[in-house]
GROMACS .gro file of C-alpha atoms in nm:
model
  323
    1MET     CA    1 -11.134   9.353  10.142
    2ALA     CA    2 -11.058   9.523  10.478
    3ALA     CA    3 -10.807   9.251  10.565
    4ARG     CA    4 -10.632   9.297  10.228
    5SER     CA    5 -10.619   9.675  10.285
    6SER     CA    6 -10.479   9.623  10.634
    7HIS     CA    7 -10.215   9.389  10.494
    8ARG     CA    8 -10.116   9.648  10.233
    9SER     CA    9 -10.094   9.913  10.505
   10ARG     CA   10  -9.867   9.694  10.719
   11HIS     CA   11  -9.654   9.612  10.415
   12SER     CA   12  -9.619   9.983  10.330
   13MET     CA   13  -9.520  10.064  10.688
   14LEU     CA   14  -9.265   9.782  10.689
   15SER     CA   15  -9.123   9.905  10.359
   16LEU     CA   16  -9.092  10.254  10.505
   17PHE     CA   17  -8.903  10.129  10.810
   18VAL     CA   18  -8.672   9.917  10.590
   19ALA     CA   19  -8.602  10.216  10.368
   20LEU     CA   20  -8.530  10.436  10.668
   21ALA     CA   21  -8.298  10.177  10.820
   22THR     CA   22  -8.117  10.145  10.487
   23VAL     CA   23  -8.063  10.521  10.464
   24VAL     CA   24  -7.934  10.536  10.823
   25ALA     CA   25  -7.704  10.238  10.768
   26ALA     CA   26  -7.571  10.387  10.444
   27ALA     CA   27  -7.493  10.718  10.615
   28ARG     CA   28  -7.320  10.545  10.905
   29ALA     CA   29  -7.121  10.331  10.662
   30GLN     CA   30  -6.967  10.647  10.513
   31LEU     CA   31  -6.828  10.750  10.851
   32SER     CA   32  -6.483  10.632  10.952
   33PRO     CA   33  -6.266  10.671  11.264
   34THR     CA   34  -5.971  10.760  11.037
   35PHE     CA   35  -6.156  11.024  10.833
   36TYR     CA   36  -5.903  11.298  10.921
   37ALA     CA   37  -5.592  11.077  10.930
   38SER     CA   38  -5.437  11.246  10.627
   39SER     CA   39  -5.635  11.573  10.597
   40CYS     CA   40  -5.588  11.684  10.961
   41PRO     CA   41  -5.382  11.431  11.159
   42ALA     CA   42  -5.368  11.652  11.471
   43ALA     CA   43  -5.747  11.700  11.485
   44LEU     CA   44  -5.826  11.450  11.760
   45VAL     CA   45  -5.541  11.545  11.992
   46THR     CA   46  -5.627  11.913  11.947
   47ILE     CA   47  -5.988  11.853  12.053
   48LYS     CA   48  -5.882  11.631  12.343
   49THR     CA   49  -5.632  11.886  12.477
   50ALA     CA   50  -5.885  12.172  12.460
   51VAL     CA   51  -6.158  11.967  12.628
   52ARG     CA   52  -5.926  11.855  12.910
   53ALA     CA   53  -5.821  12.214  12.971
   54ALA     CA   54  -6.183  12.335  12.978
   55VAL     CA   55  -6.288  12.057  13.219
   56LEU     CA   56  -5.994  12.132  13.449
   57LEU     CA   57  -6.110  12.494  13.468
   58ASP     CA   58  -6.475  12.395  13.529
   59ARG     CA   59  -6.568  12.030  13.574
   60ARG     CA   60  -6.930  12.111  13.487
   61THR     CA   61  -6.812  12.182  13.130
   62GLY     CA   62  -6.785  11.807  13.070
   63ALA     CA   63  -7.157  11.759  13.122
   64SER     CA   64  -7.231  12.066  12.911
   65LEU     CA   65  -7.035  11.938  12.610
   66LEU     CA   66  -7.194  11.593  12.635
   67ARG     CA   67  -7.539  11.754  12.649
   68LEU     CA   68  -7.463  11.970  12.343
   69HIS     CA   69  -7.398  11.654  12.138
   70PHE     CA   70  -7.720  11.491  12.259
   71HIS     CA   71  -7.929  11.802  12.191
   72ASP     CA   72  -7.771  11.826  11.848
   73CYS     CA   73  -7.832  11.465  11.744
   74PHE     CA   74  -8.199  11.461  11.851
   75VAL     CA   75  -8.282  11.758  11.625
   76GLN     CA   76  -8.224  11.702  11.251
   77GLY     CA   77  -7.954  11.448  11.335
   78CYS     CA   78  -7.589  11.501  11.437
   79ASP     CA   79  -7.531  11.799  11.208
   80ALA     CA   80  -7.424  12.081  11.446
   81SER     CA   81  -7.756  12.260  11.389
   82VAL     CA   82  -7.769  12.332  11.765
   83LEU     CA   83  -7.469  12.564  11.729
   84LEU     CA   84  -7.626  12.799  11.472
   85ASP     CA   85  -7.725  13.147  11.582
   86ASP     CA   86  -8.054  13.296  11.463
   87THR     CA   87  -8.051  13.458  11.119
   88GLY     CA   88  -8.297  13.642  10.898
   89ASN     CA   89  -8.372  13.312  10.724
   90PHE     CA   90  -8.441  13.087  11.022
   91THR     CA   91  -8.471  13.083  11.400
   92GLY     CA   92  -8.209  12.858  11.554
   93GLU     CA   93  -8.247  12.598  11.827
   94LYS     CA   94  -8.075  12.783  12.111
   95GLY     CA   95  -8.400  12.952  12.216
   96ALA     CA   96  -8.608  12.632  12.222
   97GLY     CA   97  -8.767  12.537  12.554
   98PRO     CA   98  -8.524  12.254  12.635
   99ASN     CA   99  -8.221  12.471  12.541
  100ALA     CA  100  -8.288  12.832  12.641
  101GLY     CA  101  -8.075  12.942  12.933
  102SER     CA  102  -7.943  12.592  12.998
  103LEU     CA  103  -7.720  12.490  12.706
  104ARG     CA  104  -7.355  12.569  12.782
  105GLY     CA  105  -7.017  12.508  12.626
  106PHE     CA  106  -7.054  12.709  12.305
  107GLY     CA  107  -6.737  12.905  12.383
  108VAL     CA  108  -6.534  12.585  12.419
  109ILE     CA  109  -6.655  12.468  12.078
  110ASP     CA  110  -6.568  12.809  11.930
  111THR     CA  111  -6.214  12.779  12.070
  112ILE     CA  112  -6.168  12.428  11.931
  113LYS     CA  113  -6.300  12.533  11.592
  114ALA     CA  114  -6.061  12.832  11.578
  115LEU     CA  115  -5.766  12.604  11.661
  116LEU     CA  116  -5.864  12.356  11.391
  117GLU     CA  117  -5.925  12.625  11.130
  118ALA     CA  118  -5.570  12.750  11.195
  119LEU     CA  119  -5.433  12.396  11.162
  120CYS     CA  120  -5.649  12.259  10.880
  121PRO     CA  121  -5.878  12.521  10.724
  122ARG     CA  122  -6.228  12.408  10.616
  123THR     CA  123  -6.155  12.045  10.706
  124VAL     CA  124  -6.301  11.939  11.043
  125SER     CA  125  -6.678  11.976  11.077
  126CYS     CA  126  -6.850  12.127  11.379
  127ALA     CA  127  -7.066  11.813  11.401
  128ASP     CA  128  -6.755  11.598  11.438
  129ILE     CA  129  -6.611  11.838  11.696
  130LEU     CA  130  -6.928  11.793  11.905
  131ALA     CA  131  -6.907  11.412  11.879
  132VAL     CA  132  -6.539  11.397  11.977
  133ALA     CA  133  -6.573  11.659  12.252
  134ALA     CA  134  -6.856  11.458  12.407
  135ARG     CA  135  -6.636  11.146  12.420
  136ASP     CA  136  -6.336  11.337  12.555
  137SER     CA  137  -6.553  11.502  12.822
  138VAL     CA  138  -6.669  11.165  12.951
  139VAL     CA  139  -6.311  11.035  12.959
  140ALA     CA  140  -6.186  11.350  13.136
  141LEU     CA  141  -6.437  11.286  13.415
  142GLY     CA  142  -6.340  10.921  13.461
  143GLY     CA  143  -6.585  10.755  13.223
  144PRO     CA  144  -6.537  10.509  12.937
  145SER     CA  145  -6.389  10.582  12.597
  146TRP     CA  146  -6.514  10.471  12.257
  147THR     CA  147  -6.412  10.502  11.894
  148VAL     CA  148  -6.586  10.801  11.737
  149GLN     CA  149  -6.692  10.755  11.377
  150LEU     CA  150  -6.604  11.068  11.177
  151GLY     CA  151  -6.699  11.237  10.854
  152ARG     CA  152  -7.021  11.419  10.946
  153MET     CA  153  -7.098  11.736  10.755
  154ASP     CA  154  -7.261  12.046  10.902
  155SER     CA  155  -7.617  12.154  10.826
  156THR     CA  156  -7.706  12.487  10.667
  157THR     CA  157  -8.024  12.531  10.872
  158ALA     CA  158  -8.171  12.461  11.216
  159SER     CA  159  -8.518  12.386  11.350
  160LEU     CA  160  -8.665  12.557  11.656
  161SER     CA  161  -8.990  12.361  11.620
  162THR     CA  162  -8.814  12.022  11.608
  163ALA     CA  163  -8.607  12.112  11.913
  164ASN     CA  164  -8.930  12.188  12.098
  165THR     CA  165  -9.094  11.859  11.998
  166ASP     CA  166  -8.815  11.599  11.979
  167LEU     CA  167  -8.606  11.669  12.289
  168PRO     CA  168  -8.752  11.484  12.591
  169SER     CA  169  -8.888  11.698  12.874
  170PRO     CA  170  -8.783  11.662  13.241
  171ALA     CA  171  -9.150  11.584  13.307
  172SER     CA  172  -9.159  11.294  13.057
  173SER     CA  173  -9.315  10.959  13.146
  174LEU     CA  174  -9.134  10.632  13.077
  175SER     CA  175  -9.352  10.561  12.772
  176THR     CA  176  -9.281  10.909  12.634
  177LEU     CA  177  -8.907  10.861  12.681
  178LEU     CA  178  -8.908  10.520  12.515
  179ALA     CA  179  -9.107  10.656  12.219
  180ALA     CA  180  -8.879  10.959  12.178
  181PHE     CA  181  -8.569  10.740  12.162
  182ALA     CA  182  -8.737  10.479  11.940
  183ARG     CA  183  -8.814  10.753  11.685
  184LYS     CA  184  -8.438  10.809  11.661
  185GLY     CA  185  -8.367  10.438  11.612
  186LEU     CA  186  -8.251  10.386  11.971
  187SER     CA  187  -8.362  10.096  12.192
  188SER     CA  188  -8.486  10.095  12.549
  189THR     CA  189  -8.138   9.980  12.657
  190ASP     CA  190  -7.986  10.275  12.470
  191MET     CA  191  -8.231  10.509  12.642
  192VAL     CA  192  -8.152  10.385  12.993
  193ALA     CA  193  -7.777  10.384  12.926
  194LEU     CA  194  -7.774  10.732  12.771
  195SER     CA  195  -7.978  10.865  13.065
  196GLY     CA  196  -7.671  10.778  13.271
  197ALA     CA  197  -7.520  11.099  13.132
  198HIS     CA  198  -7.709  11.251  13.425
  199THR     CA  199  -7.438  11.112  13.649
  200MET     CA  200  -7.283  11.456  13.600
  201GLY     CA  201  -7.407  11.809  13.548
  202GLN     CA  202  -7.682  12.017  13.707
  203ALA     CA  203  -8.048  12.100  13.654
  204GLN     CA  204  -8.236  12.423  13.711
  205CYS     CA  205  -8.493  12.452  13.990
  206GLN     CA  206  -8.776  12.498  13.737
  207ASN     CA  207  -8.702  12.152  13.598
  208TYR     CA  208  -8.721  11.964  13.929
  209ARG     CA  209  -8.966  12.183  14.125
  210GLY     CA  210  -9.265  11.966  14.030
  211ARG     CA  211  -9.085  11.650  14.141
  212ILE     CA  212  -8.979  11.767  14.486
  213TYR     CA  213  -9.321  11.911  14.572
  214ASN     CA  214  -9.562  11.678  14.391
  215ASP     CA  215  -9.409  11.335  14.327
  216THR     CA  216  -9.460  11.056  14.579
  217ASP     CA  217  -9.184  10.824  14.452
  218ILE     CA  218  -8.911  11.035  14.612
  219ASP     CA  219  -8.702  10.992  14.926
  220ALA     CA  220  -8.846  11.234  15.184
  221GLY     CA  221  -8.510  11.356  15.312
  222PHE     CA  222  -8.382  11.411  14.959
  223ALA     CA  223  -8.691  11.616  14.868
  224ALA     CA  224  -8.664  11.825  15.184
  225SER     CA  225  -8.298  11.905  15.121
  226LEU     CA  226  -8.385  12.037  14.776
  227ARG     CA  227  -8.688  12.243  14.877
  228ALA     CA  228  -8.467  12.478  15.077
  229GLY     CA  229  -8.309  12.603  14.755
  230CYS     CA  230  -8.607  12.570  14.524
  231PRO     CA  231  -8.924  12.751  14.633
  232ALA     CA  232  -9.261  12.602  14.550
  233ALA     CA  233  -9.381  12.911  14.367
  234GLY     CA  234  -9.224  13.184  14.160
  235GLY     CA  235  -8.907  13.191  13.960
  236GLY     CA  236  -8.549  13.159  14.064
  237GLY     CA  237  -8.409  12.891  14.284
  238ALA     CA  238  -8.076  12.715  14.287
  239ASN     CA  239  -7.936  12.461  14.046
  240ALA     CA  240  -7.890  12.113  14.189
  241PRO     CA  241  -7.661  11.826  14.084
  242LEU     CA  242  -7.831  11.556  13.880
  243ASP     CA  243  -7.624  11.302  14.075
  244VAL     CA  244  -7.608  11.406  14.439
  245SER     CA  245  -7.360  11.128  14.523
  246THR     CA  246  -7.067  11.208  14.291
  247PRO     CA  247  -7.172  11.516  14.090
  248ASN     CA  248  -6.834  11.576  13.923
  249ALA     CA  249  -6.747  11.221  13.822
  250PHE     CA  250  -6.872  11.000  13.543
  251ASP     CA  251  -6.973  10.676  13.715
  252ASN     CA  252  -7.280  10.457  13.775
  253ALA     CA  253  -7.396  10.635  14.095
  254TYR     CA  254  -7.693  10.782  13.904
  255TYR     CA  255  -7.858  10.438  13.897
  256GLY     CA  256  -7.802  10.377  14.267
  257ASN     CA  257  -7.974  10.709  14.328
  258LEU     CA  258  -8.275  10.593  14.125
  259VAL     CA  259  -8.302  10.270  14.326
  260ALA     CA  260  -8.299  10.486  14.643
  261GLN     CA  261  -8.570  10.716  14.492
  262ARG     CA  262  -8.322  11.001  14.472
  263GLY     CA  263  -8.355  11.083  14.103
  264LEU     CA  264  -8.358  11.461  14.061
  265LEU     CA  265  -8.590  11.488  13.761
  266HIS     CA  266  -8.929  11.323  13.721
  267SER     CA  267  -8.800  11.175  13.394
  268ASP     CA  268  -8.501  11.026  13.579
  269GLN     CA  269  -8.710  10.846  13.841
  270GLU     CA  270  -8.943  10.714  13.570
  271LEU     CA  271  -8.665  10.472  13.474
  272PHE     CA  272  -8.712  10.304  13.814
  273ASN     CA  273  -9.076  10.326  13.908
  274GLY     CA  274  -9.223   9.979  13.864
  275GLY     CA  275  -9.188   9.977  13.485
  276SER     CA  276  -9.010   9.782  13.213
  277THR     CA  277  -8.668   9.940  13.274
  278ASP     CA  278  -8.640   9.868  13.648
  279SER     CA  279  -8.427   9.557  13.603
  280LEU     CA  280  -8.177   9.734  13.377
  281VAL     CA  281  -8.142  10.019  13.628
  282ARG     CA  282  -8.066   9.761  13.899
  283SER     CA  283  -7.809   9.596  13.670
  284TYR     CA  284  -7.632   9.925  13.601
  285ALA     CA  285  -7.638  10.017  13.971
  286ALA     CA  286  -7.467   9.686  14.049
  287SER     CA  287  -7.224   9.675  13.755
  288PRO     CA  288  -7.016   9.979  13.656
  289SER     CA  289  -6.861   9.779  13.372
  290GLN     CA  290  -7.197   9.687  13.216
  291PHE     CA  291  -7.308  10.050  13.231
  292SER     CA  292  -6.982  10.176  13.079
  293SER     CA  293  -6.998   9.923  12.797
  294ASP     CA  294  -7.363   9.991  12.714
  295PHE     CA  295  -7.318  10.368  12.740
  296ALA     CA  296  -7.024  10.366  12.499
  297ALA     CA  297  -7.214  10.151  12.247
  298ALA     CA  298  -7.523  10.374  12.276
  299MET     CA  299  -7.314  10.688  12.218
  300VAL     CA  300  -7.179  10.542  11.894
  301ARG     CA  301  -7.534  10.464  11.779
  302MET     CA  302  -7.660  10.808  11.881
  303GLY     CA  303  -7.369  10.967  11.696
  304GLY     CA  304  -7.495  10.812  11.372
  305ILE     CA  305  -7.845  10.964  11.382
  306GLY     CA  306  -7.933  11.154  11.064
  307VAL     CA  307  -7.576  11.238  10.972
  308LEU     CA  308  -7.498  11.440  10.661
  309THR     CA  309  -7.206  11.312  10.455
  310GLY     CA  310  -7.025  11.411  10.138
  311SER     CA  311  -7.193  11.691   9.946
  312SER     CA  312  -7.511  11.682  10.159
  313GLY     CA  313  -7.367  11.938  10.402
  314GLN     CA  314  -7.073  12.173  10.449
  315VAL     CA  315  -6.778  12.225  10.682
  316ARG     CA  316  -6.860  12.552  10.856
  317ARG     CA  317  -6.569  12.790  10.910
  318ASN     CA  318  -6.753  12.933  11.210
  319CYS     CA  319  -6.978  12.691  11.397
  320ARG     CA  320  -7.231  12.966  11.476
  321ARG     CA  321  -7.313  13.051  11.115
  322VAL     CA  322  -7.345  12.901  10.770
  323ASN     CA  323  -7.059  12.970  10.528
   0.00000   0.00000   0.00000
């Protein structure tokens, strides 16, 4: 009887996964790279031009826009919920632990949205702007390009609690990272490739303090150089580049840093610490082309997480608030 019950349980779980995969596949199938070809033909070049200008003014903006897309997709799916300000009806995601004081680039998205509303009112979603801006940011900093699937709708709510639970922490272990990505339908290869986004951008002292004072799998000279700007106790401290080698370029140097035990965050170094992802890190460190190819493919998959299409969402006129 127990065996039969166990079989039914496994069957139910399998059915659930199949149903979930079907829903995800159906949503992705509704997206198309030519979604705005007739409704707003200048949409993509408008986003690209604005992103290039923003990155020229501040190269760190590229990392910020890429991070916005990631932090959006991991909470409720790629629905621009991360852009919503708090209202009387819900508390937005901007104040969540992983986002507060560290998410940047909202002004760039506001500018792009205003341009597109002037060109094609109520046509281009904020969720699609985030997806395209992420791609254009990577390209502007020397990284690979990919075809962005379009047609996402914007959510009418956000989730502070989901942002606090679903976004991986800088203190995450390898198993925690793998599980977090698996819950979003992303593989271990996707996780390692997407972590390569840390080849650009910066982290706050509070997020790497524990690593430079407590971790043993860290290059001694690297740790010492960071301690000068990040005190062991108290607040404050300087930001540090996630990739000390080429902080303002999108390349594969991040993985070489990991092999040399120069990952800035504990969660970074976990990818190369005697675990199941060591070999892939070595491969990416040795092959820029393999990393670029896998990163681009993983970004397309991430961009399809939990998307809203058709009448299931709206096109916000202002990305910060519901229509």
